[in-house]
Short mmCIF file of C-alpha atoms in Angstrom, two decimals:
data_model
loop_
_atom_site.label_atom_id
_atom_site.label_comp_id
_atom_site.label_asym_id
_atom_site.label_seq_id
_atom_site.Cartn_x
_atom_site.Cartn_y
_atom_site.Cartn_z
CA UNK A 1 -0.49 -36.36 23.89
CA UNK A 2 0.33 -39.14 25.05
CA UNK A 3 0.51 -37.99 29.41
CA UNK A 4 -3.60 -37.24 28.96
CA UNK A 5 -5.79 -40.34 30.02
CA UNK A 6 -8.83 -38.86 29.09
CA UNK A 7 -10.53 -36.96 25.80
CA UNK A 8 -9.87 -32.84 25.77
CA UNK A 9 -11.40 -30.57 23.07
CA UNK A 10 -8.27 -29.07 21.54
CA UNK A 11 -6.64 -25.52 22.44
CA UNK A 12 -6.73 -22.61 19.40
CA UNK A 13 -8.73 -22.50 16.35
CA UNK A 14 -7.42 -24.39 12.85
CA UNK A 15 -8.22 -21.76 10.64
CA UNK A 16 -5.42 -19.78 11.93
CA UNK A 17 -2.68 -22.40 11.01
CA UNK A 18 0.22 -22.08 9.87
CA UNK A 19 1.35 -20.24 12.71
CA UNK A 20 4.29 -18.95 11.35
CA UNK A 21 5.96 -15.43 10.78
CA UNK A 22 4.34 -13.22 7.46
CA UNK A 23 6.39 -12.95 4.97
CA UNK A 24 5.71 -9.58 4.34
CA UNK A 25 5.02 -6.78 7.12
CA UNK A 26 2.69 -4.64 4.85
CA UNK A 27 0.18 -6.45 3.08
CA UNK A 28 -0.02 -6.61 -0.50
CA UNK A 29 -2.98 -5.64 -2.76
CA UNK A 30 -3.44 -9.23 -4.79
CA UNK A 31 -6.33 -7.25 -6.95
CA UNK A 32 -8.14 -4.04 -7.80
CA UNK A 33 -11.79 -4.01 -8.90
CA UNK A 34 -12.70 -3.65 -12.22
CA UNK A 35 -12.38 -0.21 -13.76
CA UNK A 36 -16.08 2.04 -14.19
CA UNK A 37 -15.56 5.11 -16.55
CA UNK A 38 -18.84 6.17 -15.51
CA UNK A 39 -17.49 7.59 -12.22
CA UNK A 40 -14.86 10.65 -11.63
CA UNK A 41 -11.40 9.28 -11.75
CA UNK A 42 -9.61 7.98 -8.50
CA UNK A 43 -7.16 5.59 -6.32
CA UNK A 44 -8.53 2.00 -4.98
CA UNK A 45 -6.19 1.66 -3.00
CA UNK A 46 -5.00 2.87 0.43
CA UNK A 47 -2.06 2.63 3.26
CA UNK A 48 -3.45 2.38 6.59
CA UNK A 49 -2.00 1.08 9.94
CA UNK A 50 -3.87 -0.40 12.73
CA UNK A 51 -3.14 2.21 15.46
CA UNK A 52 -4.90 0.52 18.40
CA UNK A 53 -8.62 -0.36 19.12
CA UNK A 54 -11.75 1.01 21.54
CA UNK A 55 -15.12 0.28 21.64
CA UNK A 56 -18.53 2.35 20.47
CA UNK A 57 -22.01 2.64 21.96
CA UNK A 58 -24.64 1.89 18.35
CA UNK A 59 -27.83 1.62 17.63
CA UNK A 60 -28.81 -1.38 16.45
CA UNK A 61 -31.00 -1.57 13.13
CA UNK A 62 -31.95 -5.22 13.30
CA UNK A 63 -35.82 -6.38 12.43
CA UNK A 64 -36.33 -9.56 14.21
CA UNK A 65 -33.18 -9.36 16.89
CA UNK A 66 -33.33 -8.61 20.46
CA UNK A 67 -31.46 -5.51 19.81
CA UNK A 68 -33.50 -3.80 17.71
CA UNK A 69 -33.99 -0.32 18.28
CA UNK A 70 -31.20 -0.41 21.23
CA UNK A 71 -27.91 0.53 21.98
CA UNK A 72 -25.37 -1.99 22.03
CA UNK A 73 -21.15 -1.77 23.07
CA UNK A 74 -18.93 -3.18 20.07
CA UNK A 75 -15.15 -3.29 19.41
CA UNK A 76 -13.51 -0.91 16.76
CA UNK A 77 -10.26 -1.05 15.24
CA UNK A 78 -8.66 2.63 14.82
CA UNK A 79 -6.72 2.59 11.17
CA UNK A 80 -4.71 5.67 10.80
CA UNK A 81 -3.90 6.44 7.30
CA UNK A 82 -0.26 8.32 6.67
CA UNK A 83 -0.63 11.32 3.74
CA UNK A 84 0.56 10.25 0.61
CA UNK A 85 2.17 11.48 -2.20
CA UNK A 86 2.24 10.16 -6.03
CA UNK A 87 5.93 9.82 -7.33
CA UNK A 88 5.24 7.88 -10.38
CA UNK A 89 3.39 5.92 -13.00
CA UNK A 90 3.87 2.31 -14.11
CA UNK A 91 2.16 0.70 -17.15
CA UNK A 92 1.11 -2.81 -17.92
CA UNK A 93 0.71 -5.24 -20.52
CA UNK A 94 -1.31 -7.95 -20.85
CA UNK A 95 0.25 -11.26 -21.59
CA UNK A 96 -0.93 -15.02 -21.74
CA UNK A 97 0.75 -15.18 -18.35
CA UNK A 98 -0.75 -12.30 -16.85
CA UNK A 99 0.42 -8.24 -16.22
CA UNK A 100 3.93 -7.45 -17.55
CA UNK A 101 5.22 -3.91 -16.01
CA UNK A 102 6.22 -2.03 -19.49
CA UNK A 103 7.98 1.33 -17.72
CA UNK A 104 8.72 3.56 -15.08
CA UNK A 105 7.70 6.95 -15.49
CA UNK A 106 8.94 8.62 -12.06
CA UNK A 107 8.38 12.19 -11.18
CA UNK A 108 10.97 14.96 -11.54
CA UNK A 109 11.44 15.57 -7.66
CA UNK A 110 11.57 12.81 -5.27
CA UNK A 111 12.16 13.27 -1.41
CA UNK A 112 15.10 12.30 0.22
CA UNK A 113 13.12 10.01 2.10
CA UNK A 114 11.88 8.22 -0.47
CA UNK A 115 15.27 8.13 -2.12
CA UNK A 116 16.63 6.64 1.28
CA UNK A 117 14.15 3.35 0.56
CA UNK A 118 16.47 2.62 -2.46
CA UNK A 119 19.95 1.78 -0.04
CA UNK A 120 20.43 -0.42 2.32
CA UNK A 121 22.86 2.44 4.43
CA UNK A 122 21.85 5.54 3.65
CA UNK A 123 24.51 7.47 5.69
CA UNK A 124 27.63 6.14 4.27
CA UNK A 125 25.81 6.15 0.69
CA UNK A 126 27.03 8.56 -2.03
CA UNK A 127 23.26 9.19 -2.42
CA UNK A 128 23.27 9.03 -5.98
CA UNK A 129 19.68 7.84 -6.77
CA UNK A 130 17.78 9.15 -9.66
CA UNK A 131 20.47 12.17 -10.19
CA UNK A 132 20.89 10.75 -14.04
CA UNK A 133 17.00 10.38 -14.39
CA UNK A 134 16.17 14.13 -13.25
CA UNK A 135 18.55 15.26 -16.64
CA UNK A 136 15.61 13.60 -18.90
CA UNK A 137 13.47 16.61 -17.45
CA UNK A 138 16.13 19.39 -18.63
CA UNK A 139 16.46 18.22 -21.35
CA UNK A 140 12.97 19.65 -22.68
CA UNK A 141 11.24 16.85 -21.02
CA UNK A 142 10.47 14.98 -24.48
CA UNK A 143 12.20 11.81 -23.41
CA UNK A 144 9.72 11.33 -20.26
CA UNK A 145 6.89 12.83 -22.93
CA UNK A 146 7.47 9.84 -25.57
CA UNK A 147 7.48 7.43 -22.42
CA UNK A 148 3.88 8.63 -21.48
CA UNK A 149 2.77 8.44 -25.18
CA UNK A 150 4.35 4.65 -25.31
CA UNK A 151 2.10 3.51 -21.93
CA UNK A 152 -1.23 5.17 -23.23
CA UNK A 153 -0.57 3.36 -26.57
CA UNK A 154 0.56 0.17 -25.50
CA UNK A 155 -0.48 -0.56 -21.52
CA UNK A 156 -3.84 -1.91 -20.77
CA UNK A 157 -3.35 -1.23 -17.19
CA UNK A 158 -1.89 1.84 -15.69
CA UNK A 159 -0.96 2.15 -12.10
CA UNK A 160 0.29 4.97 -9.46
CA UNK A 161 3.63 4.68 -7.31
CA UNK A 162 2.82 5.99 -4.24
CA UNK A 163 4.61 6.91 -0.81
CA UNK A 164 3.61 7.91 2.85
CA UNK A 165 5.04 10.85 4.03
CA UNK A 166 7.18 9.75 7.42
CA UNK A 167 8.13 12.91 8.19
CA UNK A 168 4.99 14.62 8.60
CA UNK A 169 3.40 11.80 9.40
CA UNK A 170 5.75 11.32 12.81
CA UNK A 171 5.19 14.50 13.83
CA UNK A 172 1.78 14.18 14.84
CA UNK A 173 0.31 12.39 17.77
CA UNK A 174 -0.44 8.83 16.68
CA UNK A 175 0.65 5.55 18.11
CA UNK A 176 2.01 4.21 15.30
CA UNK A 177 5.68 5.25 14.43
CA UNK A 178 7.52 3.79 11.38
CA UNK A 179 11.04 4.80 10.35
CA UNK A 180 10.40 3.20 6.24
CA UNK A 181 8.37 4.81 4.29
CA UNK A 182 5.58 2.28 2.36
CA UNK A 183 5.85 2.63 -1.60
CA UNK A 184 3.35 0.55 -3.17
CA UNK A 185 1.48 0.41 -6.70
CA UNK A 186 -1.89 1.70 -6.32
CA UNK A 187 -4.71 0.79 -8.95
CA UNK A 188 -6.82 3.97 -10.30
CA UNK A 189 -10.26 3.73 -11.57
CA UNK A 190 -12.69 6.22 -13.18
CA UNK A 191 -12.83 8.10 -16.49
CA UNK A 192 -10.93 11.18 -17.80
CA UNK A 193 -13.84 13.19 -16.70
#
């Protein structure tokens, strides 16, 4: 600066440079802990939005603070999680360069709002999606059965395709009020039972 004549402690904190625009505006899940058979099978993974925050009265459980044994006021995010629903299965293989997606497998009935996530203009679009995929289910569904049988033999890693549901979602009374569905792969973990 070169108007200041004297020193002055700088303005903002470094750890939060770059400031720049995210790339993405839902975060992506970069890894999934490791896999316990032990335990009942399950998803690791979750779509939330931040909704809004508010603060709680606590006890504090603290041997050797000030607080111990008293109430103190903290901040609290409020996350509000969308339902879900699974609409398919993707498989991976292991490579020397790290998780190759082997196949698809989507479900037999998708929504129309998750279809709408494939086109740019869903209006003026002959809405098309998935119309020649659903004929592998007439068609004695042994086509989408061999496709299973190919990621249990092959994939290492199998993961969910999951979607919030907008449309109930918008109906109820939450801050939060997105027009695009989220579709990301979720990690499962747990045995067969």
């Amino acid at each position: 600066m070169s108007h200041r004549k004297f020193e002055h402690p700088r303005c903002g904190s470094l750890g939060f440079l770059p400031k720049k625009r995210c790339r993405r505006g839902r975060g992506k899940i970069k890894s999934f802990p490791r896999d316990d058979p032990s335990k009942p099978c399950h998803l690791t993974g979750f779509i939330g939005y931040k909704a809004g925050s508010t603060h709680i009265l606590r006890d504090v459980d603290k041997p050797g603070s000030k607080l111990h044994k008293k109430e103190t006021c903290e901040t609290v995010t409020i996350v509000e999680c969308p339902p879900m629903i699974v609409v398919g299965v993707v498989g991976y293989v292991k490579t020397p360069r790290g998780l190759r997606s082997l196949n698809t497998v989507w479900a037999e009935h998708l929504s129309d709002e998750c279809k709408r996530r494939f086109y740019k203009n869903w209006y003026k679009a002959k809405k098309k999606a998935f119309t020649k995929y659903v004929k592998k289910y007439t068609d004695g569904k042994k086509e989408i059965e061999a496709e299973l049988a190919e990621l249990k033999k092959h994939c290492s890693v199998i993961r969910v395709l999951a979607h919030t549901q907008v449309g109930e979602w918008r109906t109820s009374s939450s801050g939060v009020d997105p027009k695009r569905l989220g579709l990301p792969v979720l990690g499962g973990s747990g045995g067969l039972g």
